[in-house]
Coordinates of C-alpha atoms in Angstrom, one line a residue:
M1 CA -34.1 152.3 113.3
S2 CA -37.1 150.6 111.6
I3 CA -38.2 152.2 108.3
E4 CA -41.6 151.5 106.7
V5 CA -42.1 150.4 103.1
R6 CA -45.5 151.5 101.9
V7 CA -47.5 151.2 98.7
P8 CA -46.5 154.0 96.4
T9 CA -48.9 156.2 94.4
L10 CA -50.6 153.9 91.9
G11 CA -52.0 156.5 89.6
E12 CA -55.2 158.3 89.0
S13 CA -58.3 156.2 89.7
V14 CA -56.3 153.2 90.8
T15 CA -57.1 152.4 94.4
E16 CA -55.6 149.0 95.1
A17 CA -53.0 146.5 93.9
T18 CA -52.0 142.9 94.4
V19 CA -48.6 141.9 95.7
A20 CA -47.3 139.7 92.9
T21 CA -43.7 138.8 93.9
W22 CA -41.3 139.5 96.7
F23 CA -37.7 139.6 95.6
K24 CA -36.3 139.7 99.2
K25 CA -37.0 137.6 102.4
P26 CA -36.8 138.7 106.0
G27 CA -33.1 138.9 107.1
D28 CA -31.8 139.7 103.6
A29 CA -29.6 142.7 103.2
V30 CA -31.0 145.4 100.9
A31 CA -29.5 148.5 99.2
V32 CA -31.1 151.8 98.6
D33 CA -33.4 151.7 95.6
E34 CA -33.0 147.9 95.3
M35 CA -36.3 146.3 94.2
L36 CA -38.1 144.7 97.0
C37 CA -41.4 143.6 95.4
E38 CA -43.7 143.9 92.4
L39 CA -47.3 145.1 92.6
E40 CA -49.9 144.5 89.9
T41 CA -53.0 146.7 89.2
D42 CA -55.6 146.5 86.6
K43 CA -53.5 148.8 84.4
V44 CA -49.8 148.7 85.3
T45 CA -47.1 146.7 87.1
V46 CA -45.3 148.7 89.8
E47 CA -41.9 147.9 91.3
V48 CA -41.3 149.0 94.9
P49 CA -37.8 150.1 95.6
S50 CA -36.1 150.1 99.0
P51 CA -36.2 153.6 100.7
A52 CA -33.0 152.9 102.6
A53 CA -30.1 150.4 103.0
G54 CA -30.3 147.9 105.8
V55 CA -31.8 144.5 106.5
M56 CA -35.3 143.2 105.5
G57 CA -37.4 143.1 108.6
E58 CA -41.1 142.0 108.6
I59 CA -43.1 141.4 105.4
V60 CA -46.6 142.6 106.3
A61 CA -48.3 142.0 102.9
A62 CA -47.6 138.5 101.6
E63 CA -47.7 137.5 97.9
G64 CA -51.2 137.4 96.5
E65 CA -52.6 139.9 99.1
T66 CA -54.5 143.0 98.0
V67 CA -53.3 146.3 99.4
G68 CA -54.5 149.9 99.2
V69 CA -52.5 153.0 98.4
D70 CA -50.1 153.9 101.2
A71 CA -50.6 150.5 102.9
L72 CA -47.7 149.0 104.9
L73 CA -45.9 146.4 102.9
A74 CA -42.8 145.7 105.0
T75 CA -40.2 147.1 107.4
I76 CA -36.5 147.6 106.9
V77 CA -34.0 147.8 109.8
A78 CA -31.7 150.7 108.7
G79 CA -28.0 150.2 108.7
E80 CA -25.6 147.5 107.5
G81 CA -27.0 144.6 109.6
A82 CA -29.6 143.6 112.1
A83 CA -27.6 144.8 115.1
P84 CA -29.4 148.1 115.3
E85 CA -32.7 146.4 115.8
P86 CA -32.5 146.1 119.6
T87 CA -31.4 149.7 119.8
A88 CA -34.5 150.7 117.8
A89 CA -36.7 148.7 120.1
A90 CA -35.2 150.1 123.2
P91 CA -37.4 153.2 123.3
A92 CA -40.5 151.0 123.2
P93 CA -41.0 150.9 127.0
A94 CA -40.9 154.7 127.1
T95 CA -43.5 154.9 124.4
T96 CA -45.7 152.3 126.1
H97 CA -45.4 154.2 129.4
A98 CA -46.4 157.4 127.7
A99 CA -49.3 155.8 126.1
S100 CA -50.5 154.1 129.3
G101 CA -50.7 157.5 130.9
G102 CA -53.6 158.6 128.7
S103 CA -55.4 158.0 125.4
I104 CA -54.3 158.6 121.9
D105 CA -56.7 159.7 119.1
V106 CA -56.6 157.9 115.8
M107 CA -57.2 160.5 113.1
V108 CA -58.0 160.4 109.4
P109 CA -54.7 160.3 107.5
T110 CA -53.9 162.6 104.6
L111 CA -56.3 161.5 101.8
G112 CA -54.6 163.2 98.9
E113 CA -55.0 166.4 96.9
S114 CA -58.6 167.6 96.5
V115 CA -60.0 164.8 98.6
T116 CA -62.0 166.2 101.5
E117 CA -63.9 163.2 102.9
A118 CA -63.9 159.4 103.1
T119 CA -66.2 156.6 104.1
V120 CA -65.2 154.0 106.8
S121 CA -65.6 150.8 104.9
T122 CA -64.2 148.2 107.4
W123 CA -62.9 148.0 110.9
F124 CA -60.4 145.2 111.5
K125 CA -60.5 145.6 115.3
Q126 CA -63.2 145.8 117.8
V127 CA -63.4 147.8 121.0
G128 CA -61.4 146.1 123.7
D129 CA -58.9 144.4 121.3
S130 CA -55.2 144.8 121.8
V131 CA -53.4 146.5 119.0
A132 CA -49.7 146.8 118.0
Q133 CA -48.1 149.8 116.6
D134 CA -48.7 150.1 112.8
E135 CA -51.2 147.3 112.9
M136 CA -54.1 148.1 110.5
L137 CA -57.2 149.3 112.4
C138 CA -59.6 150.2 109.6
E139 CA -59.9 150.9 105.9
L140 CA -61.3 154.1 104.4
E141 CA -62.6 154.6 100.9
T142 CA -62.6 157.8 98.8
D143 CA -63.4 158.5 95.2
K144 CA -59.8 158.0 94.3
V145 CA -58.0 155.7 96.7
S146 CA -58.5 153.1 99.4
V147 CA -56.5 154.1 102.6
E148 CA -55.6 151.7 105.4
V149 CA -55.3 153.4 108.8
P150 CA -52.5 152.0 111.1
A151 CA -52.4 152.2 114.8
P152 CA -50.2 155.1 115.9
T153 CA -49.1 153.2 119.0
S154 CA -49.6 150.0 120.9
G155 CA -52.4 149.6 123.3
V156 CA -56.1 148.8 123.6
L157 CA -58.8 150.0 121.2
A158 CA -60.9 151.9 123.7
E159 CA -63.5 153.6 121.4
I160 CA -64.6 153.6 117.8
V161 CA -65.8 157.1 117.0
A162 CA -66.7 156.6 113.4
P163 CA -68.4 153.2 112.7
E164 CA -68.5 151.4 109.4
G165 CA -70.4 153.3 106.8
A166 CA -69.8 156.7 108.4
T167 CA -68.5 159.6 106.3
V168 CA -65.7 161.5 107.9
D169 CA -63.8 164.6 106.8
A170 CA -60.0 164.9 106.4
A171 CA -59.5 166.0 110.0
A172 CA -61.9 163.8 111.8
R173 CA -61.2 161.4 114.7
L174 CA -61.7 157.7 114.0
A175 CA -61.0 156.0 117.3
V176 CA -59.3 156.2 120.6
I177 CA -56.4 153.9 121.8
S178 CA -55.7 153.8 125.5
G179 CA -52.9 152.2 127.5
A180 CA -50.2 150.1 125.9
A181 CA -49.8 146.5 125.0
A182 CA -48.7 145.6 128.5
G183 CA -51.7 147.6 129.8
A184 CA -54.3 145.5 128.0
A185 CA -55.0 143.5 131.1
P186 CA -55.6 146.5 133.3
A187 CA -57.8 147.9 130.7
S188 CA -59.9 144.8 130.5
K189 CA -60.0 144.8 134.3
A190 CA -61.2 148.3 134.4
A191 CA -64.0 147.6 132.0
P192 CA -66.4 145.9 134.5
T193 CA -66.2 148.9 136.7
T194 CA -67.6 151.1 134.0
P195 CA -71.3 150.2 134.6
A196 CA -70.9 150.8 138.3
A197 CA -69.3 154.2 137.7
T198 CA -72.1 154.9 135.2
E199 CA -74.8 154.2 137.7
S200 CA -73.2 156.3 140.3
S201 CA -71.8 159.4 138.5
G202 CA -71.7 158.7 134.8
K203 CA -68.2 160.0 134.7
D204 CA -66.7 157.2 132.6
I205 CA -69.2 158.0 129.8
A206 CA -69.2 161.7 130.2
N207 CA -69.3 163.7 127.0
A208 CA -66.1 164.8 125.5
P209 CA -64.8 168.1 127.1
S210 CA -64.6 169.7 123.6
A211 CA -68.2 168.7 123.1
E212 CA -69.3 170.2 126.4
K213 CA -67.6 173.4 125.5
A214 CA -69.2 173.4 122.0
M215 CA -72.7 172.7 123.4
A216 CA -72.3 175.6 125.9
E217 CA -71.2 178.0 123.1
A218 CA -74.1 176.9 120.8
G219 CA -76.7 176.9 123.7
L220 CA -77.6 173.3 123.2
S221 CA -78.4 170.7 125.9
P222 CA -77.2 167.1 125.7
D223 CA -80.6 165.8 124.9
Q224 CA -80.6 167.9 121.7
V225 CA -77.5 166.1 120.4
S226 CA -77.2 162.5 119.3
G227 CA -74.0 161.0 120.5
T228 CA -72.0 158.7 118.2
G229 CA -69.3 157.9 120.7
R230 CA -69.0 154.8 122.9
D231 CA -72.2 154.2 125.0
G232 CA -73.7 157.3 123.4
R233 CA -70.9 159.7 124.3
I234 CA -71.3 163.0 122.6
M235 CA -68.3 164.1 120.6
K236 CA -67.4 167.5 119.2
E237 CA -68.4 166.3 115.7
D238 CA -71.9 165.4 116.9
V239 CA -72.4 169.0 118.2
A240 CA -71.2 170.4 114.9
R241 CA -73.8 168.3 113.1
A242 CA -76.5 169.3 115.5
V243 CA -75.7 173.0 115.0
A244 CA -75.6 172.6 111.2
T245 CA -79.0 170.9 111.3
A246 CA -80.6 173.5 113.5
S247 CA -79.2 176.5 111.6
A248 CA -80.0 175.2 108.1
P249 CA -82.9 172.8 108.3
A250 CA -84.1 173.4 104.7
P251 CA -80.9 172.5 102.9
A252 CA -80.5 169.5 105.2
A253 CA -84.0 168.3 104.2
E254 CA -83.3 168.9 100.5
A255 CA -79.8 167.4 100.5
P256 CA -80.8 163.7 100.0
A257 CA -82.7 164.7 96.8
P258 CA -79.8 165.0 94.4
A259 CA -78.3 161.7 95.7
A260 CA -81.5 159.8 95.2
Q261 CA -81.7 157.6 92.1
A262 CA -84.7 156.6 90.2
P263 CA -85.9 153.1 91.2
R264 CA -85.2 150.3 88.8
A265 CA -88.0 149.4 86.5
P266 CA -89.9 146.2 87.5
V267 CA -88.5 143.1 85.9
A268 CA -90.7 140.2 84.7
A269 CA -90.5 137.2 86.9
E270 CA -89.4 134.9 84.0
D271 CA -86.5 137.4 83.3
A272 CA -85.4 137.9 86.9
S273 CA -84.0 134.3 87.2
R274 CA -81.9 134.9 84.1
E275 CA -80.2 138.1 85.3
E276 CA -76.9 138.3 87.0
R277 CA -76.1 141.2 89.3
V278 CA -72.4 142.0 89.8
R279 CA -71.2 144.7 92.1
M280 CA -69.1 147.4 90.4
T281 CA -65.5 147.5 91.6
R282 CA -64.3 150.7 93.3
L283 CA -62.1 151.3 90.3
R284 CA -65.1 151.0 87.9
Q285 CA -67.2 153.3 90.1
T286 CA -64.4 155.9 90.1
I287 CA -64.0 155.7 86.3
A288 CA -67.7 156.2 85.9
K289 CA -67.7 159.2 88.2
R290 CA -64.7 160.7 86.5
L291 CA -66.2 160.3 83.1
K292 CA -69.4 162.0 84.3
D293 CA -67.4 164.7 86.0
A294 CA -65.6 165.4 82.7
Q295 CA -69.0 165.9 81.1
N296 CA -70.3 168.1 83.9
T297 CA -67.1 170.2 84.2
A298 CA -66.1 170.8 80.6
A299 CA -68.3 172.3 77.9
I300 CA -67.7 169.4 75.5
L301 CA -68.5 169.9 71.9
T302 CA -67.6 167.7 68.9
T303 CA -67.0 168.8 65.3
Y304 CA -66.6 166.4 62.4
N305 CA -64.9 166.2 59.1
E306 CA -63.8 163.6 56.6
V307 CA -60.4 162.9 55.1
D308 CA -59.4 161.3 51.8
M309 CA -56.7 158.8 52.7
T310 CA -55.6 158.1 49.1
E311 CA -52.3 160.0 49.3
V312 CA -51.3 158.7 52.8
M313 CA -52.1 155.1 51.7
A314 CA -50.1 155.5 48.5
L315 CA -47.1 157.0 50.3
R316 CA -47.2 154.3 52.9
S317 CA -47.5 151.5 50.2
Q318 CA -44.6 153.0 48.3
Y319 CA -42.1 153.3 51.1
K320 CA -43.2 150.8 53.8
D321 CA -40.6 148.2 52.9
Q322 CA -37.7 150.6 52.7
F323 CA -38.9 152.3 55.9
E324 CA -39.0 149.0 57.8
K325 CA -35.6 147.9 56.4
K326 CA -33.9 151.1 57.5
H327 CA -35.6 151.8 60.8
G328 CA -36.6 148.3 62.0
V329 CA -40.2 149.3 62.5
R330 CA -43.3 149.2 60.3
L331 CA -44.8 152.4 58.9
G332 CA -48.3 152.8 60.1
F333 CA -51.0 155.5 59.9
M334 CA -50.5 156.8 63.5
S335 CA -47.3 158.6 62.7
F336 CA -49.0 160.6 59.9
F337 CA -51.9 161.5 62.3
T338 CA -49.5 162.4 65.1
K339 CA -47.5 164.6 62.7
A340 CA -50.6 166.2 61.3
C341 CA -52.0 167.0 64.8
C342 CA -48.7 168.5 66.0
H343 CA -48.7 170.7 62.8
A344 CA -52.3 171.8 63.5
L345 CA -51.6 172.5 67.2
K346 CA -49.0 175.0 66.4
E347 CA -51.6 177.0 64.5
V348 CA -54.4 176.6 67.0
P349 CA -52.5 176.5 70.4
E350 CA -55.7 176.7 72.5
V351 CA -56.5 173.1 71.6
N352 CA -53.2 172.1 73.3
A353 CA -53.9 174.3 76.4
E354 CA -55.7 173.7 79.7
I355 CA -57.7 175.7 82.2
D356 CA -56.2 176.3 85.7
G357 CA -58.7 178.3 87.8
T358 CA -59.0 181.6 86.0
D359 CA -55.9 181.1 83.9
I360 CA -55.2 179.4 80.6
V361 CA -52.0 177.4 80.5
Y362 CA -50.6 177.2 76.9
K363 CA -48.2 174.3 76.3
N364 CA -45.3 175.1 74.0
F365 CA -44.7 171.4 73.5
V366 CA -46.8 168.4 72.5
H367 CA -47.0 165.3 74.8
M368 CA -49.3 163.1 72.6
G369 CA -51.5 160.6 74.3
V370 CA -52.2 157.5 72.2
A371 CA -55.1 155.4 73.4
A372 CA -54.4 151.7 73.4
G373 CA -56.7 148.7 74.1
T374 CA -55.3 146.0 76.3
P375 CA -56.7 142.9 77.9
Q376 CA -56.9 144.9 81.2
G377 CA -58.7 147.8 79.6
L378 CA -58.1 151.0 77.8
V379 CA -54.8 152.9 78.7
V380 CA -53.4 156.1 77.2
P381 CA -49.5 156.1 77.2
V382 CA -47.9 159.4 76.4
I383 CA -45.3 160.1 73.8
R384 CA -43.4 163.1 75.1
D385 CA -42.3 165.9 72.8
A386 CA -43.9 164.3 69.9
D387 CA -43.7 167.5 67.9
S388 CA -39.9 167.1 67.8
L389 CA -39.8 163.4 66.7
S390 CA -39.4 162.0 63.3
F391 CA -41.8 159.5 61.6
A392 CA -39.5 156.6 62.6
E393 CA -39.2 157.8 66.2
I394 CA -42.9 158.2 66.6
E395 CA -43.5 154.7 65.1
K396 CA -40.9 153.2 67.4
A397 CA -42.4 155.0 70.5
I398 CA -45.9 153.8 69.6
A399 CA -44.7 150.2 69.1
E400 CA -42.7 150.2 72.3
K401 CA -45.5 151.7 74.4
G402 CA -48.1 149.4 72.8
K403 CA -46.1 146.3 73.7
R404 CA -45.5 147.5 77.3
A405 CA -49.2 148.3 77.6
R406 CA -50.2 144.8 76.4
D407 CA -47.7 143.2 78.8
G408 CA -49.0 145.4 81.7
K409 CA -45.6 147.0 82.2
L410 CA -46.5 150.6 81.8
S411 CA -45.5 152.9 84.7
M412 CA -47.8 155.7 85.8
A413 CA -45.3 158.2 84.7
E414 CA -45.7 156.9 81.1
M415 CA -49.5 157.6 81.3
Q416 CA -49.4 161.1 82.8
G417 CA -48.7 164.6 81.5
G418 CA -50.4 164.3 78.1
T419 CA -51.5 167.6 76.4
F420 CA -53.6 166.1 73.6
T421 CA -54.9 162.6 72.8
I422 CA -55.6 160.5 69.7
S423 CA -58.1 157.7 69.9
N424 CA -58.4 155.2 67.1
G425 CA -61.8 153.5 67.2
G426 CA -61.3 152.4 63.6
V427 CA -59.3 149.4 64.7
Y428 CA -62.5 148.0 66.2
G429 CA -64.6 148.9 63.1
S430 CA -66.1 152.2 64.4
L431 CA -67.4 154.4 61.6
M432 CA -68.1 157.5 63.7
S433 CA -68.1 158.4 67.3
S434 CA -67.8 161.4 69.7
P435 CA -64.7 160.9 71.9
I436 CA -64.8 162.2 75.5
L437 CA -62.2 164.6 76.8
N438 CA -59.4 163.4 79.1
P439 CA -59.2 166.2 81.7
P440 CA -57.4 168.6 82.0
Q441 CA -56.8 168.3 78.3
S442 CA -58.9 170.5 76.0
G443 CA -59.0 168.3 72.9
I444 CA -59.1 164.7 71.6
L445 CA -59.1 163.5 68.0
G446 CA -61.1 160.4 67.1
M447 CA -60.0 158.3 64.2
H448 CA -62.3 155.8 62.5
K449 CA -62.6 153.1 60.0
I450 CA -61.3 153.7 56.5
Q451 CA -64.2 152.9 54.1
E452 CA -64.4 153.2 50.4
R453 CA -67.2 155.6 49.3
P454 CA -68.2 157.3 46.1
M455 CA -66.9 160.9 46.1
V456 CA -67.3 163.7 43.5
I457 CA -63.7 164.6 42.3
N458 CA -63.6 167.4 39.7
G459 CA -67.1 166.7 38.6
E460 CA -66.6 162.9 38.4
I461 CA -67.7 160.2 40.8
K462 CA -64.7 158.2 42.0
I463 CA -64.3 155.6 44.7
R464 CA -62.0 156.9 47.5
P465 CA -60.9 155.5 50.8
M466 CA -62.5 157.9 53.3
M467 CA -62.2 158.3 57.1
Y468 CA -64.4 160.4 59.3
L469 CA -62.6 162.5 61.9
A470 CA -64.0 163.8 65.1
L471 CA -62.6 166.5 67.4
S472 CA -64.1 166.8 70.8
Y473 CA -63.0 170.0 72.6
D474 CA -63.6 172.1 75.6
H475 CA -65.7 175.1 74.4
R476 CA -64.7 177.1 77.5
I477 CA -61.3 177.6 76.0
V478 CA -61.6 176.6 72.3
D479 CA -64.0 178.5 70.1
G480 CA -65.8 176.9 67.2
K481 CA -63.5 178.7 64.7
G482 CA -60.4 177.3 66.3
A483 CA -61.8 173.8 66.5
V484 CA -62.9 173.7 62.8
T485 CA -59.6 175.3 61.8
F486 CA -57.6 172.6 63.6
L487 CA -59.6 169.8 62.0
V488 CA -59.3 171.3 58.5
R489 CA -55.5 171.6 59.0
V490 CA -55.3 167.9 60.0
K491 CA -57.4 167.0 56.9
E492 CA -55.2 169.1 54.6
A493 CA -52.0 167.6 55.9
L494 CA -53.3 164.0 55.5
E495 CA -54.7 164.6 52.0
D496 CA -51.4 166.2 50.9
P497 CA -48.6 164.9 53.2
R498 CA -46.1 167.1 51.3
R499 CA -47.4 170.0 53.4
L500 CA -45.9 168.4 56.5
L501 CA -42.4 168.5 54.8
M502 CA -42.9 172.1 53.7
D503 CA -44.4 173.1 57.1
L504 CA -47.4 174.6 55.3

């Protein structure tokens, strides 16, 4: 039996990957969960394990090739050797015979949770081309992933229902495959007879039976419906569109308005030659959309405070050498901020919660996301159960996650499930900013640059190392009082770290 090896889930907003290395060659024996190849994305490196024991069959995606989510990478002949392969191939004639007896629809595959439609970006085959089973027919693009659609059977591509650029829903028909591979010749022979049949009876380009039934039920005549099938054939989807247009003309006329964008302002001729226009990648488009969706969905509000870093800096300076000698890791500021946030989240649990429909889900644990800049872009690895870790354990986790992030070795599991996030823009010199939420989280703390400023202390002006703190929160679930209380508790814990030891 032949088993398919497909591209696994690459993570939120990641739509494609590049095949970096194949560890096996066709004919090699493989064990269950043995690594077959390595994929690289803009954010992480993903290893693909074998789904079954057997023999490596065909490698469909070679090294250096770009593949979409769920794309076919290779095949494995199940069992201990290649002997079962002829057995697996034996049923093929029966399949071909069954296919030659009629046509098979190519439907939109499962697009993923919450994805309801896709756009046909590319057709790899044309009408009349012979196709093999599992050969890629077309590519669909959604807001989250790029999906390749394989042929469900061998045969001839008889009709493309959804052309390039068409938007299709999750249950739409894309194309029709007729006959089998062996039947390609008869299909091509039958093609010249189509015009004659069209002139005599029009039977070969008759509208789809489901479309005829739908038109009869809706009281529409064929000339009132624009067919998108082959040679203008009317499909059921065409009738549905015509009914929707007829029943709701006003919304249909107004629909393009929200999608319309303001035209770009005119550019001076001397400037136009010095501009460079680069098309946004699908990943960047998705990131842009998700960030805007976060702003449109959550009621984001930001509250600010400032913290005197004198005590933390003094404590760190006093113990950093002993800390590093004992634990083998440097003592940084992030462990203090992580501890302070975990302490504050216990008092203000709604900052650590999320909204699920009409429910509020309170998390009785803290999975702390720590934003990290890498050559590939910003990633947010998650430190799980940070509230139960010591300073040394937090510093070790941050150092290990940071190294894996810079090397592009983070897995998607390491970047998912966070309940709260800390973002340190101070490492880049930021003095103040308003961080944006990472849905479905309800809070994110922004750290900034430590800068010496004159402060009034007990009636005297003294120079103190100060840092601005910013808490962005979802006002739908977190009230102003809770947000301010959270930030004050973080400030108090940092200005007097002994409070963390005393749990005050």
